[in-house]
Amino acid sequence: MELYMSLAIGVLFTVGVYLILSKSLLRIILGTSFLTHGVHLLLLTMSQLKTGAAPLLGEKADSYVDPLPQALILTSIVISFGVTSFFFVLAYKAYQKLGTDDMEELRGKEDE
Amino acid sequence: MNNLLVMPLLIPLCTAVLLIFLKERIIIQRWISAISSLLNIAVSGLILYQVKTEGIQTLYMSGWVPPYGIVFVADMLAALLVLSTAIVGSFCLFYSFRSIDKERERHYYYPLFQFLLVGVSGSFLTGDIFNLFVCFEVMLISSYALIVLGGTRLQLRESLKYILINILSSALFVAAVAYLYGVTGALNMADLSVRVAEAGQGGVLNVIAILFMIVFALKAGLFLFFWLPGSYSAPPTAITAVFGALLTKVGLYALLRTFTLIFYHDQAVTHSWLGWMAGATMVLGAIGALAYKDIPRILNYNVIISVGFIAVGLVSANKDGFDGAAFYLIHDMIAKALLFILGGMIIAAAGTNKLQEMGGLIRRHPYIGWMFFVTALAVAGIPPLSGFAGKLMIVRGGIEAGQYVLVAISLASSFIVLYSLIRIFMAAFWGEERSVQSSNGDGVQLVTDKKQRAGSFSLLLPAAGLLAIVIFVGVGAEWIYSFVQVAGDTLINPSIYIDAVLKE
């Protein structure tokens, strides 16, 4: 199971990196989202995907899955959610003010 | 157990939350943030005193014993850096009272500033690797908002790149934590150190160490600094001063911590990489400092050079190197803040940031001129001033470790630092006096801050205060060394840290 997850994460990383290297700002933001998805799945996978009950003591199971990575992922999800929404609004403002979403044109003037 | 440890976070955090409700009342915002920053200095000083007298202080959050809960650890290095942060933060705050425009102040400038301090102090004090990530994010998200606050074209453009780079490095940080957790099953730094030592660092742990190196090098601007010169020239002076003084130092602290506490077993691999990166950083930073003819760029490349310089202390991995790195970190936080503040004043006084368009300022602004001169000497490491002792120890450590090439590069870089700063001094203060033409355009963001108030007393005062500290750190180096050498002991002997955290 870990092998398939690793392959999926690898695909997500590849897609993310490819999109981040593109010119359009929206594609770049999409790329960062793919990358963070990959990272969160990686956190889940690296704690080994053993079968067990959900980490609720009411389940009264013999074995539970590791609760720690789930907490880490939850933290990381909200952080990346906040950052992504900020990034989107920033891209919107930048498009309004600078009139382009092409990263090549955002390099700046020579006299700066 | 020492509840005082959480205060350097709690004070700015509560202040920031309080200030959000006082959006329109700028005067009250200023008073509250000033009082809280002074309180922060007092508390940080008290923590430093406790660490000095009673050894490493720890705080187990909610009483959960490590490795199960989050633990805050103040060893000597963290305590010194928290105090420096508090000092630099307050002086930059006092400087921004007069230099930041009303519109920025109304749009949550002071809350964001306090949140930045929360993140920086938290990164220094935490003893948990994922909590370090969270504190990094607190710091970075406030820095995103501060870098774009005001919304000029230059700021919008540069903040896009800054945010993209930091999202990438944060994603890599989480990936590195995931791998490390997968291998060791621990997140607490002291516990990680024990488990890495048991497993023997090799193979996959070396890969993880290098992943961490990449992450922190991106944050610190060690070799991977391509984002830094552009981003740091976008925001106004007071903000750039905080960034230049604190943000890269947090990355350096994280490098120091991880590579002295967790990944110190296979130095042939990790430290030789760090050595190459440090050398390349100094060379490339020196090239940048020589190449540009505008003040923000020159100062930004000086930040990069000093990052490489501190990394030399880490690479040497002996007592002198660590002592020097700790000393130089403290000096560099204070001196870089001062340098950026004075640079901003020069730009405001000259009405331009280009060296060839300014001149003769010494007649109108003698105080700025001589303060800048002394600061330049301090940054370059001229003996009675603060940069000297740290440089001396780092160089001595480098020679002991046999890193002759690195030592040669770092000594040469000191000359270039001196040359690049004295070039600013000569271009701005000597020669013919020129008429101030206020070239408006977003290229010269720093000018619009405070066109008319360049030489005013209230702006000079924070700079003079910082200069007094720089001179004090230099003259009282012997006294400060008594603190710094304790920090060096902990860095070279991680078992001191581990015993303090994991004791029953």
Coordinates of C-alpha atoms in Angstrom, one line a residue:
Chain A
M1 CA 0.0 0.0 0.0
E2 CA 2.8 2.4 0.9
L3 CA 4.3 1.8 -2.5
Y4 CA 1.2 2.9 -4.4
M5 CA 0.9 5.9 -2.1
S6 CA 4.5 6.8 -2.7
L7 CA 3.9 6.6 -6.5
A8 CA 0.8 8.8 -6.2
I9 CA 2.8 11.3 -4.1
G10 CA 5.6 11.3 -6.6
V11 CA 3.1 12.1 -9.4
L12 CA 1.6 14.9 -7.3
F13 CA 5.1 16.3 -6.7
T14 CA 6.0 16.1 -10.4
V15 CA 2.8 17.8 -11.4
G16 CA 3.3 20.5 -8.7
V17 CA 6.8 21.2 -9.7
Y18 CA 5.9 21.3 -13.4
L19 CA 3.1 23.8 -12.8
I20 CA 5.3 25.9 -10.5
L21 CA 7.8 26.2 -13.3
S22 CA 5.2 27.6 -15.7
K23 CA 4.7 31.2 -16.6
S24 CA 1.2 31.9 -15.6
L25 CA 0.7 32.9 -12.0
L26 CA -2.6 30.9 -11.6
R27 CA -0.8 27.7 -12.7
I28 CA 1.9 28.4 -10.2
I29 CA -0.6 28.7 -7.4
L30 CA -2.3 25.4 -8.6
G31 CA 1.2 23.9 -8.5
T32 CA 1.7 24.9 -4.9
S33 CA -1.6 23.3 -4.0
F34 CA -0.6 20.0 -5.7
L35 CA 2.7 20.1 -3.8
T36 CA 1.0 20.6 -0.5
H37 CA -1.4 17.8 -1.2
G38 CA 1.6 15.6 -2.0
V39 CA 3.3 16.7 1.3
H40 CA 0.2 15.9 3.4
L41 CA -0.2 12.5 1.8
L42 CA 3.5 11.9 2.5
L43 CA 3.0 12.7 6.1
L44 CA 0.2 10.2 6.3
T45 CA 2.2 7.5 4.4
M46 CA 5.4 7.9 6.3
S47 CA 3.7 6.9 9.5
Q48 CA 3.0 3.5 7.9
L49 CA -0.5 2.7 6.7
K50 CA -1.3 -0.2 9.1
T51 CA -4.9 -1.2 9.4
G52 CA -6.5 -0.2 12.6
A53 CA -9.4 1.6 14.0
A54 CA -9.8 5.3 13.7
P55 CA -8.1 7.0 16.7
L56 CA -11.2 7.3 18.8
L57 CA -11.1 5.5 22.2
G58 CA -14.8 4.8 21.9
E59 CA -14.0 2.3 19.2
K60 CA -12.6 0.0 21.8
A61 CA -10.4 -1.7 19.1
D62 CA -7.2 -3.7 19.7
S63 CA -5.1 -1.4 17.6
Y64 CA -5.5 2.1 16.4
V65 CA -3.8 4.0 13.5
D66 CA -1.1 6.5 14.5
P67 CA -2.9 9.7 15.6
L68 CA 0.1 11.9 15.6
P69 CA 0.5 12.4 11.8
Q70 CA -3.2 13.1 11.5
A71 CA -2.8 16.0 13.9
L72 CA 0.3 17.2 12.0
I73 CA -1.6 17.1 8.7
L74 CA -4.6 19.0 10.1
T75 CA -2.2 21.7 11.3
S76 CA -0.4 21.8 8.0
I77 CA -3.7 21.9 6.0
V78 CA -5.0 24.9 7.8
I79 CA -1.7 26.7 7.5
S80 CA -1.4 26.0 3.8
F81 CA -5.1 27.0 3.3
G82 CA -4.4 30.3 4.9
V83 CA -1.3 30.9 2.8
T84 CA -3.0 29.8 -0.4
S85 CA -5.9 32.1 0.1
F86 CA -3.5 35.0 0.8
F87 CA -1.6 34.0 -2.3
F88 CA -4.8 34.0 -4.4
V89 CA -5.8 37.5 -3.2
L90 CA -2.3 38.7 -3.8
A91 CA -2.4 37.4 -7.3
Y92 CA -5.7 39.1 -7.9
K93 CA -4.4 42.4 -6.5
A94 CA -1.2 42.0 -8.6
Y95 CA -3.3 41.3 -11.7
Q96 CA -5.4 44.4 -11.1
K97 CA -2.4 46.7 -10.4
L98 CA 0.2 45.3 -12.7
G99 CA -2.0 44.2 -15.5
T100 CA -0.3 40.8 -16.2
D101 CA -0.1 37.4 -14.8
D102 CA 2.9 36.4 -16.8
M103 CA 5.9 35.8 -14.4
E104 CA 8.3 36.7 -17.2
E105 CA 6.8 40.2 -17.3
L106 CA 7.1 40.6 -13.5
R107 CA 10.8 40.7 -13.5
G108 CA 11.0 44.4 -13.0
K109 CA 12.6 47.4 -14.7
E110 CA 16.3 47.7 -15.3
D111 CA 16.8 50.9 -13.3
E112 CA 15.7 49.3 -10.0
Chain B
M1 CA 9.6 23.9 34.6
N2 CA 9.5 27.6 34.2
N3 CA 6.4 29.4 33.0
L4 CA 8.4 32.5 32.2
L5 CA 9.6 30.8 29.0
V6 CA 6.3 31.3 27.2
M7 CA 6.2 35.1 27.9
P8 CA 8.4 36.2 24.9
L9 CA 5.6 34.7 22.8
L10 CA 2.6 35.5 25.0
I11 CA 3.4 39.2 25.4
P12 CA 3.6 40.1 21.7
L13 CA 0.7 37.7 20.9
C14 CA -1.7 39.3 23.4
T15 CA -0.5 42.7 22.3
A16 CA -1.2 41.9 18.7
V17 CA -4.7 40.5 19.4
L18 CA -5.4 43.6 21.5
L19 CA -4.2 46.0 18.8
I20 CA -6.5 44.4 16.2
F21 CA -9.4 46.0 18.1
L22 CA -7.8 49.4 18.1
K23 CA -7.5 49.8 14.4
E24 CA -8.2 53.5 14.1
R25 CA -6.5 54.6 17.3
I26 CA -2.9 54.9 16.1
I27 CA -1.6 56.7 19.1
I28 CA -3.0 54.1 21.5
Q29 CA -1.5 51.4 19.2
R30 CA 1.9 53.0 19.5
W31 CA 1.8 53.3 23.2
I32 CA 0.6 49.7 23.8
S33 CA 3.2 48.2 21.4
A34 CA 5.9 50.3 22.9
I35 CA 5.1 49.2 26.4
S36 CA 4.8 45.6 25.4
S37 CA 8.1 45.6 23.6
L38 CA 9.9 47.1 26.7
L39 CA 8.2 44.4 28.8
N40 CA 9.4 41.9 26.3
I41 CA 13.0 43.1 26.8
A42 CA 12.6 42.8 30.5
V43 CA 11.2 39.3 30.4
S44 CA 13.8 38.1 27.9
G45 CA 16.6 39.6 30.1
L46 CA 15.1 37.8 33.1
I47 CA 15.1 34.5 31.2
L48 CA 18.7 35.1 30.2
Y49 CA 19.6 35.7 33.8
Q50 CA 17.9 32.5 34.9
V51 CA 19.7 30.5 32.2
K52 CA 23.0 32.0 33.3
T53 CA 22.5 31.3 37.0
E54 CA 20.4 28.0 36.9
G55 CA 21.2 26.4 33.6
I56 CA 18.9 25.4 30.8
Q57 CA 15.3 26.2 31.5
T58 CA 12.5 24.1 30.2
L59 CA 8.7 24.3 30.1
Y60 CA 6.5 21.3 29.4
M61 CA 3.3 22.5 27.9
S62 CA 0.3 21.4 30.0
G63 CA 2.7 19.3 32.0
W64 CA 3.1 16.7 29.3
V65 CA 6.5 15.2 29.8
P66 CA 8.7 15.0 26.7
P67 CA 8.7 13.4 24.2
Y68 CA 4.9 13.4 24.4
G69 CA 4.1 17.0 24.7
I70 CA 5.6 20.2 23.2
V71 CA 8.5 21.5 25.2
F72 CA 10.0 25.0 25.3
V73 CA 13.7 25.0 25.9
A74 CA 15.8 28.1 26.6
D75 CA 19.4 27.2 26.5
M76 CA 22.0 30.0 26.4
L77 CA 21.9 30.5 22.6
A78 CA 18.1 30.7 22.5
A79 CA 18.0 33.0 25.5
L80 CA 20.6 35.3 23.9
L81 CA 18.8 35.4 20.6
V82 CA 15.4 36.0 22.2
L83 CA 16.8 39.0 24.0
S84 CA 18.4 40.3 20.9
T85 CA 15.1 39.8 19.1
A86 CA 13.3 41.8 21.7
I87 CA 15.9 44.6 21.6
V88 CA 16.0 44.8 17.8
G89 CA 12.2 44.5 17.6
S90 CA 11.7 47.4 20.0
F91 CA 14.1 49.7 18.3
C92 CA 12.7 49.0 14.9
L93 CA 9.3 49.6 16.4
F94 CA 10.4 53.0 17.8
Y95 CA 11.9 53.8 14.4
S96 CA 8.6 52.9 12.6
F97 CA 6.6 55.3 14.8
R98 CA 7.9 58.2 12.8
S99 CA 8.9 56.5 9.5
I100 CA 5.8 54.4 8.6
D101 CA 3.0 56.4 7.0
K102 CA -0.5 56.7 8.5
E103 CA -2.1 54.5 6.0
R104 CA 0.1 51.5 6.8
E105 CA -0.3 52.1 10.5
R106 CA -4.1 52.1 10.1
H107 CA -3.9 48.8 8.3
Y108 CA -2.7 46.6 11.1
Y109 CA 1.0 47.4 10.8
Y110 CA 1.6 47.1 14.6
P111 CA -0.4 43.8 15.1
L112 CA 1.5 42.3 12.2
F113 CA 4.8 43.4 13.6
Q114 CA 4.0 41.8 16.9
F115 CA 3.0 38.6 15.2
L116 CA 6.3 38.6 13.5
L117 CA 8.0 38.8 16.9
V118 CA 5.8 35.9 18.1
G119 CA 7.1 33.7 15.3
V120 CA 10.7 34.6 15.7
S121 CA 10.8 34.2 19.5
G122 CA 8.8 30.9 19.2
S123 CA 11.3 29.5 16.6
F124 CA 14.2 30.3 19.0
L125 CA 12.5 28.8 22.1
T126 CA 10.7 25.7 20.8
G127 CA 12.1 22.2 21.4
D128 CA 9.9 20.4 18.9
I129 CA 10.5 20.2 15.2
F130 CA 7.0 20.5 14.1
N131 CA 6.4 23.3 16.4
L132 CA 9.4 24.9 14.8
F133 CA 7.5 24.6 11.5
V134 CA 4.5 26.3 13.0
C135 CA 6.5 29.1 14.5
F136 CA 8.2 29.5 11.1
E137 CA 4.8 29.9 9.5
V138 CA 3.6 32.4 12.0
M139 CA 6.7 34.4 11.3
L140 CA 6.5 34.0 7.5
I141 CA 2.8 34.8 7.2
S142 CA 3.2 38.0 9.1
S143 CA 6.2 38.8 6.9
Y144 CA 4.1 38.1 3.8
A145 CA 1.6 40.7 5.0
L146 CA 4.3 43.2 6.1
I147 CA 6.2 42.9 2.8
V148 CA 3.1 43.7 0.7
L149 CA 1.5 46.2 3.1
G150 CA 1.0 49.4 1.2
G151 CA 0.5 47.6 -2.1
T152 CA 2.8 49.5 -4.4
R153 CA 3.7 47.9 -7.7
L154 CA 7.2 46.9 -6.6
Q155 CA 5.9 45.4 -3.3
L156 CA 3.2 43.4 -5.2
R157 CA 5.7 42.1 -7.7
E158 CA 8.4 41.1 -5.2
S159 CA 6.0 39.6 -2.6
L160 CA 4.7 37.2 -5.2
K161 CA 8.2 35.7 -5.6
Y162 CA 8.9 35.8 -1.8
I163 CA 5.7 34.0 -1.0
L164 CA 6.2 31.4 -3.7
I165 CA 9.7 30.6 -2.5
N166 CA 8.6 30.3 1.1
I167 CA 5.6 28.1 0.3
L168 CA 8.0 25.8 -1.5
S169 CA 10.4 25.7 1.3
S170 CA 7.6 25.2 3.9
A171 CA 6.3 22.2 1.8
L172 CA 9.8 20.8 1.8
F173 CA 10.0 21.4 5.6
V174 CA 6.9 19.3 6.1
A175 CA 8.2 16.6 3.8
A176 CA 11.4 16.5 5.7
V177 CA 9.6 16.3 9.0
A178 CA 7.5 13.4 7.5
Y179 CA 10.6 11.5 6.5
L180 CA 12.2 12.1 9.8
Y181 CA 9.1 11.0 11.7
G182 CA 8.9 7.9 9.4
V183 CA 12.4 6.9 10.3
T184 CA 12.7 7.8 13.9
G185 CA 9.1 8.1 15.1
A186 CA 9.9 11.2 17.1
L187 CA 9.3 15.0 16.8
N188 CA 10.9 16.3 20.0
M189 CA 14.4 17.6 19.2
A190 CA 16.1 16.1 22.2
D191 CA 14.4 12.7 21.6
L192 CA 15.2 12.9 17.9
S193 CA 18.8 13.5 18.8
V194 CA 18.9 10.4 21.0
R195 CA 17.2 8.2 18.4
V196 CA 19.4 9.4 15.6
A197 CA 22.4 8.7 17.7
E198 CA 21.1 5.2 18.4
A199 CA 20.2 4.5 14.8
G200 CA 23.6 5.8 13.6
Q201 CA 23.4 8.6 11.1
G202 CA 23.9 7.2 7.6
G203 CA 22.0 6.4 4.5
V204 CA 18.5 7.7 4.8
L205 CA 19.2 9.9 7.8
N206 CA 21.9 11.7 5.8
V207 CA 19.4 12.3 3.0
I208 CA 16.9 13.8 5.5
A209 CA 19.7 15.9 7.0
I210 CA 20.5 17.3 3.6
L211 CA 16.7 17.9 3.0
F212 CA 16.6 19.9 6.2
M213 CA 19.8 21.7 5.1
I214 CA 18.1 22.8 1.9
V215 CA 15.0 23.9 3.7
F216 CA 16.8 26.0 6.3
A217 CA 19.3 27.3 3.7
L218 CA 16.3 28.6 1.7
K219 CA 15.0 30.4 4.8
A220 CA 18.4 31.7 5.8
G221 CA 19.7 32.7 2.4
L222 CA 22.6 30.4 2.7
F223 CA 23.6 29.8 -1.0
L224 CA 19.9 29.6 -2.0
F225 CA 19.5 33.3 -1.6
F226 CA 18.3 34.2 -5.0
W227 CA 15.0 35.5 -3.6
L228 CA 16.5 37.8 -1.0
P229 CA 17.9 40.8 -2.8
G230 CA 14.7 41.6 -4.6
S231 CA 12.3 40.9 -1.8
Y232 CA 14.1 42.9 0.8
S233 CA 14.3 46.0 -1.3
A234 CA 10.5 46.2 -1.7
P235 CA 9.1 47.1 1.8
P236 CA 9.8 50.4 3.7
T237 CA 12.9 50.8 5.8
A238 CA 11.5 49.8 9.2
I239 CA 10.2 46.6 7.8
T240 CA 13.4 45.8 5.9
A241 CA 15.4 46.4 9.0
V242 CA 13.4 43.8 10.9
F243 CA 13.6 41.3 8.0
G244 CA 17.3 41.8 7.5
A245 CA 18.0 41.5 11.2
L246 CA 15.7 38.6 12.2
L247 CA 14.3 36.5 9.4
T248 CA 17.6 35.1 8.0
K249 CA 18.9 34.6 11.5
V250 CA 16.0 32.3 12.3
G251 CA 17.0 30.1 9.4
L252 CA 20.6 30.2 10.7
Y253 CA 19.5 29.3 14.2
A254 CA 17.6 26.3 12.8
L255 CA 20.7 25.2 10.9
L256 CA 22.8 25.6 14.0
R257 CA 20.3 23.7 16.1
T258 CA 19.6 20.8 13.8
F259 CA 23.2 20.3 12.8
T260 CA 24.6 20.5 16.3
L261 CA 21.8 18.6 18.2
I262 CA 20.4 16.1 15.7
F263 CA 22.6 15.5 12.7
Y264 CA 26.1 15.9 14.0
H265 CA 27.3 12.3 13.5
D266 CA 28.3 12.3 9.8
Q267 CA 30.1 15.6 9.5
A268 CA 32.2 14.5 6.5
V269 CA 29.0 14.6 4.5
T270 CA 26.8 17.3 5.9
H271 CA 29.4 19.7 7.1
S272 CA 31.4 19.6 3.9
W273 CA 28.2 20.5 2.0
L274 CA 27.6 23.3 4.5
G275 CA 31.2 24.4 3.9
W276 CA 30.8 24.7 0.2
M277 CA 27.5 26.5 0.6
A278 CA 29.0 29.0 3.1
G279 CA 32.0 29.7 0.8
A280 CA 29.8 30.2 -2.3
T281 CA 27.5 32.4 -0.3
M282 CA 30.3 34.7 0.7
V283 CA 31.8 34.9 -2.7
L284 CA 28.4 35.5 -4.5
G285 CA 27.3 37.9 -1.8
A286 CA 30.6 39.8 -2.2
I287 CA 30.1 40.0 -6.0
G288 CA 26.6 41.4 -5.4
A289 CA 27.8 43.9 -2.8
L290 CA 30.4 45.1 -5.3
A291 CA 28.3 45.1 -8.4
Y292 CA 25.3 47.3 -7.3
K293 CA 25.2 51.0 -7.0
D294 CA 22.0 51.4 -5.0
I295 CA 21.9 51.3 -1.2
P296 CA 19.1 48.6 -0.7
R297 CA 20.9 46.1 -2.9
I298 CA 24.3 46.7 -1.3
L299 CA 22.8 46.2 2.2
N300 CA 20.9 43.1 1.1
Y301 CA 24.0 41.5 -0.2
N302 CA 25.8 42.4 3.0
V303 CA 23.1 40.3 4.8
I304 CA 24.0 37.4 2.5
I305 CA 27.7 37.7 3.2
S306 CA 27.1 37.6 7.0
V307 CA 24.9 34.5 6.6
G308 CA 27.8 32.8 4.9
F309 CA 30.2 34.0 7.6
I310 CA 28.1 32.6 10.5
A311 CA 27.8 29.3 8.6
V312 CA 31.6 29.1 8.7
G313 CA 31.4 28.9 12.5
L314 CA 28.9 26.0 12.2
V315 CA 31.1 24.2 9.6
S316 CA 34.2 24.4 11.9
A317 CA 32.2 22.5 14.5
N318 CA 34.6 23.3 17.4
K319 CA 34.3 25.4 20.5
D320 CA 35.7 28.6 18.9
G321 CA 33.5 28.2 15.9
F322 CA 30.3 27.8 17.8
D323 CA 31.2 30.6 20.3
G324 CA 32.0 32.8 17.3
A325 CA 28.8 31.9 15.5
A326 CA 26.7 32.7 18.6
F327 CA 28.5 36.0 19.2
Y328 CA 28.3 37.0 15.6
L329 CA 24.6 36.1 15.4
I330 CA 23.9 38.5 18.2
H331 CA 26.1 41.2 16.8
D332 CA 24.7 40.8 13.3
M333 CA 21.1 41.1 14.4
I334 CA 21.7 44.4 16.0
A335 CA 24.2 45.8 13.5
K336 CA 22.1 44.8 10.5
A337 CA 19.0 46.5 11.9
L338 CA 21.1 49.6 12.5
L339 CA 22.6 49.4 9.1
F340 CA 19.2 49.2 7.4
I341 CA 17.8 52.0 9.5
L342 CA 20.7 54.3 8.6
G343 CA 20.6 53.3 5.0
G344 CA 16.9 54.2 4.9
M345 CA 17.7 57.6 6.5
I346 CA 20.4 58.2 3.9
I347 CA 17.9 57.4 1.1
A348 CA 15.3 59.7 2.7
A349 CA 17.9 62.5 3.1
A350 CA 19.3 62.2 -0.4
G351 CA 15.9 61.6 -2.1
T352 CA 17.3 58.7 -4.1
N353 CA 18.7 55.3 -3.5
K354 CA 21.4 55.5 -6.3
L355 CA 24.9 56.2 -5.2
Q356 CA 25.8 58.3 -8.2
E357 CA 22.9 60.7 -7.6
M358 CA 23.8 61.6 -4.0
G359 CA 26.6 63.5 -2.4
G360 CA 27.6 66.0 0.2
L361 CA 25.1 64.9 2.9
I362 CA 27.7 65.3 5.7
R363 CA 26.9 69.1 5.9
R364 CA 23.2 68.7 6.4
H365 CA 23.2 65.3 8.2
P366 CA 26.5 64.9 10.2
Y367 CA 24.9 62.6 12.8
I368 CA 23.6 60.1 10.2
G369 CA 27.0 60.3 8.4
W370 CA 29.2 59.5 11.4
M371 CA 26.8 56.9 12.8
F372 CA 26.8 55.2 9.4
F373 CA 30.6 55.3 9.4
V374 CA 30.9 53.7 12.9
T375 CA 28.3 51.1 11.9
A376 CA 30.2 50.2 8.7
L377 CA 33.4 49.7 10.8
A378 CA 31.4 47.5 13.3
V379 CA 29.9 45.3 10.5
A380 CA 33.3 44.9 8.9
G381 CA 34.8 43.9 12.3
I382 CA 37.2 46.7 13.3
P383 CA 38.5 45.9 16.8
P384 CA 36.8 48.1 19.4
L385 CA 33.4 47.5 17.9
S386 CA 31.0 44.6 18.0
G387 CA 31.8 42.6 14.9
F388 CA 35.4 42.0 15.8
A389 CA 35.2 39.4 18.6
G390 CA 32.8 37.2 16.7
K391 CA 34.9 37.3 13.6
L392 CA 38.0 36.6 15.5
M393 CA 36.5 33.5 17.1
I394 CA 35.0 32.2 13.9
V395 CA 38.3 32.6 12.1
R396 CA 40.2 30.9 14.9
G397 CA 37.7 28.1 14.9
G398 CA 38.1 27.8 11.1
I399 CA 41.9 27.6 11.4
E400 CA 41.6 25.0 14.1
A401 CA 39.3 22.9 11.9
G402 CA 41.7 23.3 9.0
Q403 CA 39.2 25.1 6.8
Y404 CA 41.9 27.4 5.4
V405 CA 40.0 28.2 2.2
L406 CA 36.9 29.2 4.0
V407 CA 38.9 31.3 6.4
A408 CA 40.6 33.1 3.5
I409 CA 37.2 33.7 1.8
S410 CA 35.7 35.0 5.0
L411 CA 38.6 37.4 5.7
A412 CA 38.4 38.6 2.1
S413 CA 34.7 39.1 2.4
S414 CA 35.3 41.3 5.4
F415 CA 37.3 43.6 3.2
I416 CA 34.6 43.7 0.7
V417 CA 32.0 44.4 3.3
L418 CA 34.1 47.3 4.5
Y419 CA 34.6 48.5 0.9
S420 CA 31.0 48.3 -0.1
L421 CA 29.8 50.2 3.0
I422 CA 32.5 52.8 2.9
R423 CA 31.6 53.3 -0.8
I424 CA 28.1 54.2 0.3
F425 CA 29.6 56.6 3.0
M426 CA 31.9 58.3 0.5
A427 CA 29.3 58.6 -2.2
A428 CA 26.5 59.9 0.0
F429 CA 28.4 62.1 2.4
W430 CA 31.5 63.4 0.6
G431 CA 31.7 65.5 -2.4
E432 CA 29.4 68.2 -3.8
E433 CA 26.1 68.7 -2.2
R434 CA 23.3 67.9 -4.6
S435 CA 19.7 69.2 -4.7
V436 CA 17.2 66.7 -3.4
Q437 CA 15.0 65.7 -6.2
S438 CA 12.2 63.4 -5.0
S439 CA 11.9 61.0 -7.8
N440 CA 8.5 59.5 -7.2
G441 CA 7.9 56.0 -8.6
D442 CA 7.6 52.7 -6.9
G443 CA 11.3 52.0 -7.6
V444 CA 12.2 54.3 -4.7
Q445 CA 9.7 53.1 -2.2
L446 CA 11.9 54.1 0.7
V447 CA 11.9 57.7 -0.3
T448 CA 8.1 58.2 0.0
D449 CA 8.1 57.0 3.6
K450 CA 9.5 60.1 5.1
K451 CA 10.6 62.6 2.6
Q452 CA 10.8 65.6 4.9
R453 CA 11.7 64.1 8.2
A454 CA 15.0 62.6 7.4
G455 CA 17.1 64.3 10.0
S456 CA 14.6 64.6 12.8
F457 CA 15.6 63.8 16.3
S458 CA 12.9 61.1 16.9
L459 CA 14.3 59.1 13.9
L460 CA 17.9 59.5 15.1
L461 CA 17.1 58.3 18.6
P462 CA 16.4 54.6 17.8
A463 CA 19.5 54.5 15.6
A464 CA 21.6 56.1 18.3
G465 CA 20.2 53.5 20.8
L466 CA 21.2 50.6 18.5
L467 CA 24.6 52.2 17.9
A468 CA 25.1 52.4 21.7
I469 CA 24.4 48.7 21.9
V470 CA 26.7 47.9 19.1
I471 CA 29.5 49.8 20.8
F472 CA 28.6 48.2 24.1
V473 CA 28.7 44.7 22.6
G474 CA 32.1 45.5 21.2
V475 CA 33.6 47.1 24.3
G476 CA 32.0 44.7 26.7
A477 CA 32.9 41.6 24.6
E478 CA 34.6 40.0 27.6
W479 CA 31.4 40.2 29.6
I480 CA 29.2 39.0 26.7
Y481 CA 31.7 36.2 26.1
S482 CA 30.8 34.8 29.5
F483 CA 27.3 34.2 28.2
V484 CA 28.3 33.2 24.7
Q485 CA 30.7 30.5 25.8
V486 CA 27.9 28.7 27.7
A487 CA 26.0 28.7 24.4
G488 CA 29.0 27.2 22.7
D489 CA 29.3 24.5 25.4
T490 CA 25.7 23.4 24.7
L491 CA 26.2 23.4 21.0
I492 CA 29.4 21.4 21.1
N493 CA 28.0 19.0 23.7
P494 CA 24.4 18.1 22.8
S495 CA 24.1 15.8 25.9
I496 CA 23.8 19.0 28.0
Y497 CA 20.6 19.9 26.1
I498 CA 19.3 16.4 26.0
D499 CA 19.7 15.9 29.7
A500 CA 18.0 19.2 30.5
V501 CA 15.0 18.3 28.3
L502 CA 14.6 14.6 28.9
K503 CA 15.4 14.5 32.7
E504 CA 12.7 12.9 34.7

